[in-house]
PDB file of C-alpha atoms in Angstrom:
ATOM      1  CA  MET O   1     -90.075  -2.524  -5.286  1.00 49.00           C
ATOM      2  CA  ARG O   2     -88.378  -1.340  -8.436  1.00 50.00           C
ATOM      3  CA  SER O   3     -88.016   2.183  -7.052  1.00 51.00           C
ATOM      4  CA  ILE O   4     -86.417   0.798  -3.872  1.00 51.00           C
ATOM      5  CA  ASN O   5     -83.919  -1.275  -5.885  1.00 60.00           C
ATOM      6  CA  GLY O   6     -83.085   1.753  -8.046  1.00 62.00           C
ATOM      7  CA  THR O   7     -82.533   3.927  -4.989  1.00 66.00           C
ATOM      8  CA  GLY O   8     -80.336   1.256  -3.453  1.00 64.00           C
ATOM      9  CA  LEU O   9     -78.223   1.053  -6.545  1.00 62.00           C
ATOM     10  CA  ILE O  10     -77.787   4.827  -6.615  1.00 66.00           C
ATOM     11  CA  VAL O  11     -76.787   4.914  -2.935  1.00 60.00           C
ATOM     12  CA  ALA O  12     -74.362   2.011  -3.392  1.00 66.00           C
ATOM     13  CA  GLY O  13     -72.782   3.782  -6.353  1.00 64.00           C
ATOM     14  CA  LEU O  14     -72.350   6.989  -4.392  1.00 64.00           C
ATOM     15  CA  VAL O  15     -70.758   5.115  -1.484  1.00 60.00           C
ATOM     16  CA  ALA O  16     -68.352   3.295  -3.818  1.00 63.00           C
ATOM     17  CA  THR O  17     -67.362   6.563  -5.508  1.00 62.00           C
ATOM     18  CA  LEU O  18     -66.748   8.264  -2.163  1.00 58.00           C
ATOM     19  CA  ALA O  19     -64.644   5.324  -0.982  1.00 57.00           C
ATOM     20  CA  ALA O  20     -62.561   5.417  -4.180  1.00 55.00           C
ATOM     21  CA  LEU O  21     -61.888   9.103  -3.671  1.00 53.00           C
ATOM     22  CA  LEU O  22     -60.939   8.778  -0.013  1.00 51.00           C
ATOM     23  CA  PHE O  23     -58.765   5.652  -0.254  1.00 48.00           C
ATOM     24  CA  PRO O  24     -55.753   7.219  -2.031  1.00 45.00           C
ATOM     25  CA  VAL O  25     -55.684  10.091   0.472  1.00 44.00           C
ATOM     26  CA  TRP O  26     -55.875   7.714   3.421  1.00 43.00           C
ATOM     27  CA  SER O  27     -53.287   5.302   2.028  1.00 44.00           C
ATOM     28  CA  TYR O  28     -50.824   8.105   1.205  1.00 40.00           C
ATOM     29  CA  ALA O  29     -51.169   9.768   4.609  1.00 43.00           C
ATOM     30  CA  ASP O  30     -50.703   6.443   6.375  1.00 41.00           C
ATOM     31  CA  ARG O  31     -47.528   5.503   4.487  1.00 45.00           C
ATOM     32  CA  SER O  32     -44.339   5.275   6.517  1.00 48.00           C
ATOM     33  CA  GLY O  33     -40.738   4.252   5.919  1.00 50.00           C
ATOM     34  CA  THR O  34     -39.804   7.035   3.517  1.00 56.00           C
ATOM     35  CA  GLY O  35     -38.042  10.378   3.726  1.00 69.00           C
ATOM     36  CA  VAL O  36     -37.257  11.918   7.090  1.00 81.00           C
ATOM     37  CA  ASP O  37     -39.279   9.308   9.043  1.00 75.00           C
ATOM     38  CA  ARG O  38     -37.131   6.513   7.666  1.00 70.00           C
ATOM     39  CA  LEU O  39     -33.918   8.466   8.314  1.00 75.00           C
ATOM     40  CA  ASP O  40     -34.889   9.029  11.949  1.00 78.00           C
ATOM     41  CA  ALA O  41     -35.974   5.420  12.432  1.00 80.00           C
ATOM     42  CA  GLU O  42     -32.723   3.990  11.025  1.00 88.00           C
ATOM     43  CA  THR O  43     -30.348   6.411  12.769  1.00 93.00           C
ATOM     44  CA  VAL O  44     -28.679   5.684  16.117  1.00 94.00           C
ATOM     45  CA  SER O  45     -26.958   8.133  18.455  1.00 94.00           C
ATOM     46  CA  THR O  46     -23.204   7.938  19.101  1.00 95.00           C
ATOM     47  CA  ASP O  47     -20.612  10.096  20.823  1.00 95.00           C
ATOM     48  CA  PHE O  48     -19.462  11.241  17.363  1.00 96.00           C
ATOM     49  CA  GLY O  49     -22.857  12.264  16.006  1.00 96.00           C
ATOM     50  CA  PRO O  50     -25.873  10.431  14.557  1.00 96.00           C
ATOM     51  CA  LEU O  51     -25.042   7.240  12.648  1.00 96.00           C
ATOM     52  CA  SER O  52     -27.439   6.525   9.776  1.00 95.00           C
ATOM     53  CA  ALA O  53     -28.119   3.289   7.932  1.00 94.00           C
ATOM     54  CA  LEU O  54     -26.176   4.656   4.951  1.00 94.00           C
ATOM     55  CA  ASP O  55     -23.211   5.358   7.238  1.00 96.00           C
ATOM     56  CA  ARG O  56     -23.217   1.789   8.489  1.00 96.00           C
ATOM     57  CA  GLU O  57     -23.562   0.418   4.952  1.00 94.00           C
ATOM     58  CA  PHE O  58     -20.611   2.549   3.869  1.00 96.00           C
ATOM     59  CA  ILE O  59     -18.396   1.244   6.678  1.00 96.00           C
ATOM     60  CA  THR O  60     -19.286  -2.331   5.717  1.00 95.00           C
ATOM     61  CA  LYS O  61     -18.530  -1.693   2.041  1.00 95.00           C
ATOM     62  CA  VAL O  62     -15.125  -0.230   2.828  1.00 96.00           C
ATOM     63  CA  ARG O  63     -14.273  -3.374   4.782  1.00 96.00           C
ATOM     64  CA  LEU O  64     -15.591  -5.670   2.036  1.00 96.00           C
ATOM     65  CA  ALA O  65     -13.634  -3.782  -0.623  1.00 96.00           C
ATOM     66  CA  GLY O  66     -10.399  -4.441   1.228  1.00 95.00           C
ATOM     67  CA  LEU O  67     -11.177  -8.127   1.687  1.00 96.00           C
ATOM     68  CA  TRP O  68     -11.067  -8.815  -2.052  1.00 96.00           C
ATOM     69  CA  GLU O  69      -9.226  -5.896  -3.659  1.00 97.00           C
ATOM     70  CA  LEU O  70      -6.128  -6.336  -1.508  1.00 95.00           C
ATOM     71  CA  PRO O  71      -5.581  -9.968  -2.676  1.00 96.00           C
ATOM     72  CA  ALA O  72      -6.485  -8.874  -6.230  1.00 97.00           C
ATOM     73  CA  GLY O  73      -3.723  -6.259  -6.032  1.00 97.00           C
ATOM     74  CA  GLN O  74      -1.223  -8.822  -4.765  1.00 97.00           C
ATOM     75  CA  GLN O  75      -2.180 -11.099  -7.651  1.00 97.00           C
ATOM     76  CA  ALA O  76      -1.707  -8.283 -10.186  1.00 97.00           C
ATOM     77  CA  GLU O  77       1.758  -7.529  -8.812  1.00 97.00           C
ATOM     78  CA  ALA O  78       2.773 -11.146  -9.507  1.00 96.00           C
ATOM     79  CA  ARG O  79       0.828 -11.937 -12.697  1.00 96.00           C
ATOM     80  CA  GLY O  80       0.454  -8.637 -14.524  1.00 97.00           C
ATOM     81  CA  THR O  81       2.205  -8.701 -17.911  1.00 97.00           C
ATOM     82  CA  THR O  82       2.774  -4.924 -18.076  1.00 97.00           C
ATOM     83  CA  LYS O  83       4.395  -2.464 -15.713  1.00 97.00           C
ATOM     84  CA  ALA O  84       1.164  -0.407 -15.611  1.00 97.00           C
ATOM     85  CA  VAL O  85      -0.873  -3.398 -14.376  1.00 97.00           C
ATOM     86  CA  GLN O  86       1.763  -4.239 -11.766  1.00 97.00           C
ATOM     87  CA  THR O  87       1.808  -0.608 -10.603  1.00 97.00           C
ATOM     88  CA  ALA O  88      -1.985  -0.638 -10.285  1.00 97.00           C
ATOM     89  CA  GLY O  89      -1.680  -3.775  -8.157  1.00 97.00           C
ATOM     90  CA  GLU O  90       0.832  -2.049  -5.873  1.00 97.00           C
ATOM     91  CA  HIS O  91      -1.513   0.907  -5.387  1.00 97.00           C
ATOM     92  CA  LEU O  92      -4.388  -1.422  -4.502  1.00 97.00           C
ATOM     93  CA  VAL O  93      -2.296  -3.232  -1.881  1.00 97.00           C
ATOM     94  CA  GLU O  94      -1.025  -0.035  -0.276  1.00 97.00           C
ATOM     95  CA  GLY O  95      -4.383   1.759  -0.397  1.00 96.00           C
ATOM     96  CA  HIS O  96      -6.495  -1.025   1.021  1.00 96.00           C
ATOM     97  CA  THR O  97      -3.947  -1.906   3.693  1.00 96.00           C
ATOM     98  CA  PHE O  98      -4.313   1.681   4.912  1.00 96.00           C
ATOM     99  CA  LEU O  99      -8.126   1.808   4.525  1.00 96.00           C
ATOM    100  CA  ASP O 100      -8.630  -1.552   6.225  1.00 96.00           C
ATOM    101  CA  ALA O 101      -6.767  -0.321   9.303  1.00 96.00           C
ATOM    102  CA  ARG O 102      -8.841   2.871   9.287  1.00 97.00           C
ATOM    103  CA  VAL O 103     -12.208   1.142   8.917  1.00 96.00           C
ATOM    104  CA  ARG O 104     -11.433  -1.314  11.720  1.00 96.00           C
ATOM    105  CA  GLU O 105     -10.514   1.598  13.977  1.00 97.00           C
ATOM    106  CA  VAL O 106     -13.766   3.415  13.154  1.00 97.00           C
ATOM    107  CA  ALA O 107     -15.857   0.280  13.637  1.00 96.00           C
ATOM    108  CA  THR O 108     -14.278  -0.338  17.048  1.00 96.00           C
ATOM    109  CA  ARG O 109     -15.025   3.193  18.251  1.00 96.00           C
ATOM    110  CA  LEU O 110     -18.606   2.960  16.976  1.00 96.00           C
ATOM    111  CA  ASN O 111     -19.061  -0.591  18.333  1.00 94.00           C
ATOM    112  CA  LEU O 112     -19.925  -2.025  14.909  1.00 95.00           C
ATOM    113  CA  GLU O 113     -19.379  -5.590  13.719  1.00 94.00           C
ATOM    114  CA  LEU O 114     -17.504  -6.024  10.419  1.00 95.00           C
ATOM    115  CA  PRO O 115     -17.528  -8.908   7.928  1.00 95.00           C
ATOM    116  CA  ASN O 116     -14.451 -11.136   7.659  1.00 95.00           C
ATOM    117  CA  GLN O 117     -15.125 -12.697   4.248  1.00 95.00           C
ATOM    118  CA  PRO O 118     -15.771 -11.138   0.826  1.00 95.00           C
ATOM    119  CA  SER O 119     -19.273 -11.361  -0.593  1.00 95.00           C
ATOM    120  CA  SER O 120     -20.202 -14.133  -3.039  1.00 96.00           C
ATOM    121  CA  GLN O 121     -19.984 -11.673  -5.944  1.00 96.00           C
ATOM    122  CA  GLN O 122     -16.511 -10.551  -4.879  1.00 96.00           C
ATOM    123  CA  ARG O 123     -15.346 -14.158  -4.554  1.00 96.00           C
ATOM    124  CA  GLY O 124     -16.648 -14.741  -8.075  1.00 97.00           C
ATOM    125  CA  TRP O 125     -14.538 -11.837  -9.358  1.00 97.00           C
ATOM    126  CA  LEU O 126     -11.442 -13.266  -7.675  1.00 96.00           C
ATOM    127  CA  ASP O 127     -12.124 -16.682  -9.232  1.00 97.00           C
ATOM    128  CA  GLU O 128     -12.561 -15.066 -12.668  1.00 97.00           C
ATOM    129  CA  LEU O 129      -9.198 -13.315 -12.313  1.00 97.00           C
ATOM    130  CA  SER O 130      -7.509 -16.488 -11.110  1.00 96.00           C
ATOM    131  CA  ASP O 131      -8.683 -18.384 -14.196  1.00 96.00           C
ATOM    132  CA  ALA O 132      -7.360 -15.758 -16.650  1.00 96.00           C
ATOM    133  CA  GLN O 133      -3.868 -15.660 -18.127  1.00 95.00           C
ATOM    134  CA  GLY O 134      -1.642 -13.215 -19.998  1.00 96.00           C
ATOM    135  CA  ASP O 135      -3.285 -10.309 -21.806  1.00 96.00           C
ATOM    136  CA  THR O 136      -6.732 -11.587 -20.882  1.00 97.00           C
ATOM    137  CA  TYR O 137      -5.808 -11.355 -17.224  1.00 97.00           C
ATOM    138  CA  ASP O 138      -4.634  -7.764 -17.635  1.00 97.00           C
ATOM    139  CA  GLU O 139      -7.890  -6.726 -19.333  1.00 97.00           C
ATOM    140  CA  LYS O 140     -10.103  -8.474 -16.797  1.00 97.00           C
ATOM    141  CA  PHE O 141      -8.147  -7.035 -13.872  1.00 97.00           C
ATOM    142  CA  ALA O 142      -8.381  -3.458 -15.196  1.00 97.00           C
ATOM    143  CA  ASN O 143     -12.084  -3.607 -16.076  1.00 97.00           C
ATOM    144  CA  ILE O 144     -13.437  -5.596 -13.118  1.00 97.00           C
ATOM    145  CA  LEU O 145     -11.578  -3.460 -10.597  1.00 97.00           C
ATOM    146  CA  ARG O 146     -12.410  -0.197 -12.384  1.00 96.00           C
ATOM    147  CA  ALA O 147     -16.148  -0.998 -12.443  1.00 96.00           C
ATOM    148  CA  ALA O 148     -16.117  -1.914  -8.744  1.00 95.00           C
ATOM    149  CA  HIS O 149     -14.285   1.274  -7.777  1.00 95.00           C
ATOM    150  CA  GLY O 150     -16.719   3.373  -9.776  1.00 93.00           C
ATOM    151  CA  LYS O 151     -19.650   2.023  -7.771  1.00 92.00           C
ATOM    152  CA  VAL O 152     -17.887   2.593  -4.439  1.00 91.00           C
ATOM    153  CA  PHE O 153     -16.880   6.103  -5.514  1.00 93.00           C
ATOM    154  CA  SER O 154     -20.514   7.202  -5.844  1.00 90.00           C
ATOM    155  CA  VAL O 155     -21.328   5.824  -2.381  1.00 93.00           C
ATOM    156  CA  VAL O 156     -18.350   7.670  -0.884  1.00 96.00           C
ATOM    157  CA  ALA O 157     -19.553  10.948  -2.410  1.00 95.00           C
ATOM    158  CA  GLU O 158     -23.092  10.509  -1.064  1.00 95.00           C
ATOM    159  CA  VAL O 159     -21.894   9.624   2.430  1.00 96.00           C
ATOM    160  CA  ARG O 160     -19.401  12.491   2.525  1.00 96.00           C
ATOM    161  CA  ALA O 161     -22.129  14.935   1.515  1.00 96.00           C
ATOM    162  CA  THR O 162     -24.801  13.759   3.978  1.00 95.00           C
ATOM    163  CA  THR O 163     -23.233  12.121   7.050  1.00 97.00           C
ATOM    164  CA  ARG O 164     -23.601  13.774  10.458  1.00 96.00           C
ATOM    165  CA  ASN O 165     -21.006  11.536  12.090  1.00 97.00           C
ATOM    166  CA  SER O 166     -17.474  12.939  12.427  1.00 97.00           C
ATOM    167  CA  LEU O 167     -15.755   9.518  12.297  1.00 97.00           C
ATOM    168  CA  VAL O 168     -17.627   8.520   9.154  1.00 97.00           C
ATOM    169  CA  ARG O 169     -16.829  11.889   7.592  1.00 98.00           C
ATOM    170  CA  ALA O 170     -13.105  11.419   8.187  1.00 97.00           C
ATOM    171  CA  LEU O 171     -13.252   7.850   6.845  1.00 97.00           C
ATOM    172  CA  ALA O 172     -15.055   9.104   3.733  1.00 97.00           C
ATOM    173  CA  ASP O 173     -12.229  11.606   3.157  1.00 97.00           C
ATOM    174  CA  ASP O 174      -9.652   8.810   3.290  1.00 97.00           C
ATOM    175  CA  ALA O 175     -11.767   6.547   1.100  1.00 96.00           C
ATOM    176  CA  ASN O 176     -12.300   9.294  -1.457  1.00 96.00           C
ATOM    177  CA  THR O 177      -8.556   9.887  -1.826  1.00 96.00           C
ATOM    178  CA  THR O 178      -7.748   6.174  -2.009  1.00 96.00           C
ATOM    179  CA  VAL O 179     -10.510   5.178  -4.427  1.00 96.00           C
ATOM    180  CA  LEU O 180      -9.762   8.075  -6.773  1.00 96.00           C
ATOM    181  CA  ASP O 181      -6.086   7.067  -6.834  1.00 96.00           C
ATOM    182  CA  HIS O 182      -7.049   3.497  -7.715  1.00 97.00           C
ATOM    183  CA  ILE O 183      -9.389   4.650 -10.471  1.00 97.00           C
ATOM    184  CA  LYS O 184      -6.586   6.698 -12.024  1.00 97.00           C
ATOM    185  CA  VAL O 185      -3.964   3.935 -11.964  1.00 97.00           C
ATOM    186  CA  LEU O 186      -6.453   1.400 -13.352  1.00 97.00           C
ATOM    187  CA  GLU O 187      -7.307   3.770 -16.193  1.00 97.00           C
ATOM    188  CA  GLY O 188      -3.570   4.343 -16.633  1.00 97.00           C
ATOM    189  CA  THR O 189      -3.221   0.748 -17.829  1.00 97.00           C
ATOM    190  CA  GLY O 190      -4.916   1.768 -21.086  1.00 97.00           C
ATOM    191  CA  LEU O 191      -7.174  -1.300 -20.883  1.00 97.00           C
ATOM    192  CA  VAL O 192     -10.379   0.132 -19.405  1.00 97.00           C
ATOM    193  CA  ASP O 193     -13.434  -0.185 -21.672  1.00 96.00           C
ATOM    194  CA  PHE O 194     -15.211   3.121 -21.025  1.00 95.00           C
ATOM    195  CA  ASP O 195     -18.056   2.273 -23.422  1.00 96.00           C
ATOM    196  CA  GLU O 196     -18.892  -0.834 -21.414  1.00 94.00           C
ATOM    197  CA  LEU O 197     -18.756   1.149 -18.166  1.00 93.00           C
ATOM    198  CA  ALA O 198     -21.241   3.658 -19.574  1.00 93.00           C
ATOM    199  CA  ARG O 199     -23.598   0.931 -20.831  1.00 92.00           C
ATOM    200  CA  ALA O 200     -23.500  -0.889 -17.490  1.00 90.00           C
ATOM    201  CA  ALA O 201     -24.249   2.323 -15.608  1.00 86.00           C
ATOM    202  CA  ALA O 202     -27.126   3.172 -17.942  1.00 87.00           C
ATOM    203  CA  SER O 203     -28.692  -0.269 -17.615  1.00 86.00           C
ATOM    204  CA  ALA O 204     -28.455  -0.152 -13.820  1.00 77.00           C
ATOM    205  CA  ALA O 205     -29.951   3.341 -13.488  1.00 64.00           C
ATOM    206  CA  PRO O 206     -33.747   3.608 -13.011  1.00 62.00           C
ATOM    207  CA  VAL O 207     -35.661   4.754 -16.068  1.00 52.00           C
ATOM    208  CA  PRO O 208     -37.089   8.259 -15.514  1.00 52.00           C
ATOM    209  CA  VAL O 209     -40.858   8.642 -15.612  1.00 48.00           C
ATOM    210  CA  THR O 210     -40.691  11.353 -18.266  1.00 47.00           C
ATOM    211  CA  ARG O 211     -37.776  11.554 -20.614  1.00 48.00           C
ATOM    212  CA  SER O 212     -36.486  14.993 -21.481  1.00 45.00           C
ATOM    213  CA  PRO O 213     -35.438  15.504 -25.090  1.00 51.00           C
ATOM    214  CA  ALA O 214     -31.811  14.622 -25.672  1.00 46.00           C
ATOM    215  CA  PRO O 215     -29.477  17.408 -26.689  1.00 47.00           C
ATOM    216  CA  PRO O 216     -28.690  17.494 -30.401  1.00 52.00           C
ATOM    217  CA  GLY O 217     -25.747  15.396 -31.506  1.00 46.00           C
ATOM    218  CA  PRO O 218     -22.615  16.793 -33.120  1.00 49.00           C
ATOM    219  CA  ALA O 219     -23.359  18.337 -36.508  1.00 49.00           C
ATOM    220  CA  GLU O 220     -21.145  18.197 -39.561  1.00 54.00           C
ATOM    221  CA  SER O 221     -18.263  20.633 -39.576  1.00 50.00           C
ATOM    222  CA  PRO O 222     -19.340  23.925 -41.215  1.00 49.00           C
ATOM    223  CA  ASP O 223     -17.544  25.380 -44.217  1.00 54.00           C
ATOM    224  CA  PRO O 224     -14.638  27.666 -43.373  1.00 57.00           C
ATOM    225  CA  ALA O 225     -15.768  31.209 -42.673  1.00 50.00           C
ATOM    226  CA  THR O 226     -15.204  33.790 -45.416  1.00 54.00           C
ATOM    227  CA  PRO O 227     -14.006  37.195 -44.191  1.00 52.00           C
ATOM    228  CA  VAL O 228     -16.501  39.926 -45.021  1.00 48.00           C
ATOM    229  CA  SER O 229     -15.498  43.545 -45.764  1.00 51.00           C
ATOM    230  CA  PRO O 230     -17.935  46.372 -45.049  1.00 49.00           C
ATOM    231  CA  SER O 231     -19.728  47.868 -48.035  1.00 51.00           C
ATOM    232  CA  PRO O 232     -18.238  51.185 -49.300  1.00 53.00           C
ATOM    233  CA  THR O 233     -21.647  52.785 -48.920  1.00 53.00           C
ATOM    234  CA  PHE O 234     -21.910  51.747 -45.309  1.00 45.00           C
ATOM    235  CA  SER O 235     -20.986  54.600 -42.991  1.00 51.00           C
ATOM    236  CA  LEU O 236     -19.117  53.553 -39.920  1.00 48.00           C
ATOM    237  CA  PRO O 237     -20.247  55.005 -36.600  1.00 49.00           C
ATOM    238  CA  PRO O 238     -18.185  57.911 -35.264  1.00 53.00           C
ATOM    239  CA  PRO O 239     -15.358  56.991 -32.932  1.00 49.00           C
ATOM    240  CA  ALA O 240     -16.160  57.122 -29.293  1.00 47.00           C
ATOM    241  CA  SER O 241     -14.812  60.262 -27.614  1.00 48.00           C
ATOM    242  CA  ARG O 242     -14.492  61.228 -24.018  1.00 50.00           C
ATOM    243  CA  PRO O 243     -14.500  64.750 -22.551  1.00 53.00           C
ATOM    244  CA  LYS O 244     -11.254  66.031 -21.156  1.00 56.00           C
ATOM    245  CA  PRO O 245     -10.875  65.239 -17.487  1.00 55.00           C
ATOM    246  CA  LYS O 246     -11.406  68.271 -15.315  1.00 60.00           C
ATOM    247  CA  GLU O 247      -8.490  69.464 -13.287  1.00 61.00           C
ATOM    248  CA  PRO O 248      -8.931  69.039  -9.559  1.00 60.00           C
ATOM    249  CA  LYS O 249     -10.080  72.143  -7.720  1.00 62.00           C
ATOM    250  CA  GLU O 250      -7.411  73.949  -5.773  1.00 61.00           C
ATOM    251  CA  SER O 251      -7.804  74.561  -2.127  1.00 61.00           C
ATOM    252  CA  THR O 252      -7.545  78.051  -0.611  1.00 64.00           C
ATOM    253  CA  GLU O 253      -4.107  77.268   0.819  1.00 63.00           C
ATOM    254  CA  ASP O 254      -2.849  76.126  -2.574  1.00 63.00           C
ATOM    255  CA  LYS O 255      -4.089  79.358  -4.169  1.00 62.00           C
ATOM    256  CA  LYS O 256      -2.372  81.481  -1.495  1.00 63.00           C
ATOM    257  CA  GLY O 257       0.845  79.527  -1.950  1.00 63.00           C
ATOM    258  CA  LYS O 258       0.762  80.076  -5.707  1.00 62.00           C
ATOM    259  CA  GLY O 259       0.108  83.822  -5.170  1.00 64.00           C
ATOM    260  CA  ARG O 260       3.179  84.074  -2.944  1.00 65.00           C
ATOM    261  CA  ASP O 261       5.277  82.237  -5.529  1.00 63.00           C
ATOM    262  CA  LYS O 262       4.102  84.616  -8.299  1.00 62.00           C
ATOM    263  CA  GLY O 263       4.971  87.653  -6.122  1.00 62.00           C
ATOM    264  CA  LYS O 264       8.481  86.323  -5.542  1.00 60.00           C
ATOM    265  CA  LYS O 265       8.977  85.673  -9.267  1.00 58.00           C
ATOM    266  CA  LYS O 266       7.899  89.249 -10.143  1.00 58.00           C
ATOM    267  CA  ALA O 267      10.259  90.715  -7.545  1.00 55.00           C
ATOM    268  CA  ARG O 268      13.124  88.655  -8.947  1.00 57.00           C
ATOM    269  CA  SER O 269      12.363  89.703 -12.523  1.00 55.00           C
ATOM    270  CA  LYS O 270      12.317  93.447 -11.576  1.00 53.00           C
ATOM    271  CA  ALA O 271      15.597  93.083  -9.723  1.00 50.00           C
ATOM    272  CA  GLU O 272      17.149  91.402 -12.723  1.00 51.00           C
ATOM    273  CA  ARG O 273      16.004  94.190 -15.104  1.00 52.00           C
ATOM    274  CA  TYR O 274      17.268  97.060 -12.809  1.00 48.00           C
ATOM    275  CA  VAL O 275      20.700  98.421 -13.763  1.00 48.00           C
ATOM    276  CA  PRO O 276      22.215 100.869 -11.204  1.00 51.00           C
ATOM    277  CA  ALA O 277      23.570 104.212 -12.576  1.00 50.00           C
ATOM    278  CA  ILE O 278      27.345 104.722 -12.447  1.00 51.00           C
ATOM    279  CA  PRO O 279      28.243 107.992 -10.613  1.00 52.00           C
ATOM    280  CA  ARG O 280      30.433 110.469 -12.523  1.00 53.00           C
ATOM    281  CA  PRO O 281      33.124 112.685 -10.959  1.00 54.00           C
ATOM    282  CA  HIS O 282      32.245 116.399 -10.457  1.00 51.00           C
ATOM    283  CA  GLY O 283      35.119 117.689 -12.523  1.00 49.00           C
ATOM    284  CA  GLU O 284      33.696 116.432 -15.763  1.00 44.00           C
TER     285      GLU O 284
END
C-alpha cells in the first residue's frame, strides 16, 4: 500500500511538472490582439488605402484639439497681457480654423463620425484658463497649451510615419506644420516651463525593464592647456616628399611634328649664317 502511494505521488509530481512546462508555451502561442494580428483586425479598407485604428484616433484628436484650442486662442487674443501671448492666440485661431476644415473634409470622405464637444479634460483646461487673470493667465495659457501640443505632436509623427492611407497622410502633413508653428509661438512667449514639461513626460513614460547606465554628467572645466614645445633632443621626422611627375609620353605624330620643326629651324639657321660673295670686276 505504501509503495502504491509512493508511486502515485511520483506520477502526480511528474504530471504537474510537465503541465507547468507546457502551459507557458500554450498560453503564449494562443495569445492574440498584439502585433500584426491586432493591426489587421483593427484596420478597415477604404478607397484611399487601409485605415488603421491609430489613423482613426488621430483624426478624432485633430477634431478635439480644434474644439478647445480655437476658443482658447480667441480668449488669449482678448485677455493676454503681452503682445507675445496675443500673437500666440492669433496663431491658434488661424491654425485650428484651417485644420478643423481639413479634418471635417477627411472625415466626410472616409465616412467617419467626429465629436462635437471637447473632452472633459479639455473643458477643465478651458475652465482653468477662464478663472485666471493677468500674469497668471499668461503663464497658464502658455504652459497648458504647450503641453497639449507636445502630446499631439508625437501622435502626428507616429501617424505620418506609419499610415497607409493617403488622406490621413496629407492631414498629418498639415497637422505637423500647424502644431509645430503653435509650439514655436507658445515658446516665444518666454513663459514655458521646460523643466516641468520634461518631468511630466518622464513620469508618463513607462519604466524600462532594464535601465542602461546614464551617461556621465558634465565635469568641472579643465585647467587651460599649456602649449608644449618639442624637446631639443627629439628629432622630427623628415618632410614628406613626392617624386617628380612624369611627363606624358608623346605620340608618334607628335614626334614627327617636332622632327619637322627642328629641320625647319636648322635650315633657317644655315640660311642666316650664309653670306654671299661679292663679285669683283675682271680689270682688277
